[in-house]
Short mmCIF file of C-alpha atoms in Angstrom, two decimals:
data_model
loop_
_atom_site.label_atom_id
_atom_site.label_comp_id
_atom_site.label_asym_id
_atom_site.label_seq_id
_atom_site.Cartn_x
_atom_site.Cartn_y
_atom_site.Cartn_z
CA MET Z 1 94.52 87.08 100.16
CA PHE Z 2 96.05 89.64 97.83
CA HIS Z 3 96.18 93.35 98.67
CA GLU Z 4 96.58 96.57 96.72
CA ILE Z 5 97.28 99.83 98.50
CA CYS Z 6 97.26 102.80 96.21
CA ILE Z 7 98.11 106.39 97.16
CA TYR Z 8 96.53 109.07 95.00
CA GLU Z 9 97.42 112.77 94.92
CA ALA Z 10 94.43 114.60 93.46
CA LYS Z 11 93.98 118.15 92.26
CA ILE Z 12 92.28 120.28 94.92
CA GLU Z 13 89.59 121.47 92.51
CA LYS Z 14 88.76 117.86 91.54
CA GLN Z 15 87.79 116.59 95.02
CA GLU Z 16 84.08 116.18 94.30
CA GLU Z 17 84.75 114.53 90.93
CA ILE Z 18 87.30 112.04 92.25
CA GLU Z 19 85.19 111.15 95.29
CA GLU Z 20 82.22 110.40 93.04
CA LEU Z 21 84.53 108.34 90.82
CA MET Z 22 85.78 106.44 93.90
CA ARG Z 23 82.22 105.52 94.82
CA GLU Z 24 81.61 104.24 91.27
CA VAL Z 25 84.87 102.28 91.17
CA ALA Z 26 84.27 100.75 94.61
CA ALA Z 27 80.79 99.60 93.55
CA PHE Z 28 82.21 98.18 90.30
CA TYR Z 29 84.99 96.30 92.12
CA LYS Z 30 82.69 94.97 94.86
CA ALA Z 31 80.42 93.48 92.18
CA GLN Z 32 83.28 91.37 90.75
CA ASP Z 33 84.01 87.78 91.76
CA GLY Z 34 87.25 87.59 93.70
CA VAL Z 35 86.92 90.94 95.48
CA ILE Z 36 86.71 90.76 99.26
CA ASP Z 37 86.72 94.47 100.18
CA VAL Z 38 87.35 97.92 98.72
CA THR Z 39 87.97 100.97 100.92
CA TYR Z 40 88.91 104.52 99.93
CA VAL Z 41 90.24 106.93 102.57
CA LYS Z 42 90.70 110.70 102.33
CA ARG Z 43 93.57 112.13 104.36
CA THR Z 44 91.88 114.54 106.77
CA TYR Z 45 94.25 114.44 109.76
CA ARG Z 46 97.98 114.55 110.53
CA GLN Z 47 100.13 113.93 113.57
CA LYS Z 48 101.69 116.96 115.29
CA ASP Z 49 105.00 115.10 115.66
CA PHE Z 50 106.37 111.78 116.92
CA ASN Z 51 106.36 112.93 120.55
CA ALA Z 52 102.65 113.62 120.26
CA VAL Z 53 102.17 110.03 119.12
CA LYS Z 54 104.26 108.72 122.03
CA ASN Z 55 102.20 110.84 124.43
CA GLY Z 56 98.90 109.55 123.05
CA GLU Z 57 97.75 112.91 121.71
CA SER Z 58 94.96 113.04 119.14
CA PRO Z 59 95.84 113.85 115.55
CA ILE Z 60 95.28 117.35 114.18
CA GLU Z 61 92.48 117.90 111.67
CA LEU Z 62 93.57 119.38 108.35
CA THR Z 63 91.95 122.75 107.72
CA ARG Z 64 93.26 123.33 104.20
CA TYR Z 65 95.01 121.51 101.39
CA VAL Z 66 98.08 122.90 99.64
CA GLY Z 67 98.57 121.76 96.06
CA LYS Z 68 96.90 118.36 96.39
CA VAL Z 69 94.54 116.14 98.34
CA THR Z 70 95.73 112.68 99.32
CA TYR Z 71 93.53 109.58 99.05
CA VAL Z 72 94.31 105.93 99.72
CA LEU Z 73 92.73 102.79 98.29
CA HIS Z 74 92.91 99.50 100.20
CA TRP Z 75 91.61 96.69 98.03
CA ILE Z 76 91.53 93.03 99.14
CA LEU Z 77 91.11 90.19 96.66
CA THR Z 78 91.20 86.42 96.72
CA SER Z 79 94.30 86.12 94.47
CA LYS Z 80 96.80 87.92 92.29
CA GLU Z 81 95.03 86.45 89.25
CA ALA Z 82 91.74 88.03 90.30
CA HIS Z 83 93.61 91.31 90.81
CA ALA Z 84 95.08 91.16 87.31
CA GLN Z 85 91.75 90.41 85.64
CA ILE Z 86 89.71 93.00 87.55
CA SER Z 87 92.42 95.70 87.30
CA LYS Z 88 92.36 95.35 83.52
CA MET Z 89 88.59 95.85 83.44
CA GLY Z 90 88.84 98.83 85.81
CA ILE Z 91 91.54 100.52 83.73
CA GLU Z 92 89.51 100.05 80.55
CA GLN Z 93 86.45 101.62 82.15
CA PHE Z 94 87.85 104.38 84.42
CA TYR Z 95 91.43 105.32 83.44
CA LYS Z 96 90.73 108.55 81.52
CA ARG Z 97 88.51 109.92 84.30
CA TRP Z 98 91.16 109.09 86.94
CA THR Z 99 94.00 110.80 85.12
CA ARG Z 100 92.01 114.05 84.76
CA CYS Z 101 91.81 114.26 88.56
CA LEU Z 102 95.37 113.38 89.54
CA VAL Z 103 98.45 115.54 90.08
CA THR Z 104 100.77 112.59 89.46
CA MET Z 105 100.50 108.87 88.80
CA PRO Z 106 99.51 106.89 91.91
CA LYS Z 107 101.94 104.98 94.09
CA ILE Z 108 100.88 101.32 94.13
CA ILE Z 109 101.85 98.66 96.67
CA LEU Z 110 100.90 95.05 95.92
CA GLY Z 111 101.35 92.05 98.17
CA GLU Z 112 100.04 89.24 100.31
CA GLY Z 113 98.89 89.54 103.89
CA VAL Z 114 101.24 88.63 106.73
CA GLU Z 115 99.71 85.91 108.87
#
């Protein structure tokens, strides 16, 4: 399996727009041959500190966003070839709408699963 993890930093005032776009993109990707799963996550919690983690404390819910809202995409495909083909179609269809919502270009991690 081939994975893409993408970290997006979106403009605060574009949250509704980007979340609607994420739903559209996920549906588009899921309809393509070679896609196993597509998940978008909005960062809504943070850890207090490392000691809190070691002590098993629950994370703290974010009550406000300063400057940006962070989202993560985890996309699983059958192969790097499927990723290349479907990414090209996604860019052609959604790129301009994405860039209007983002503070900076996304950070993208590509790779194969560790078995």
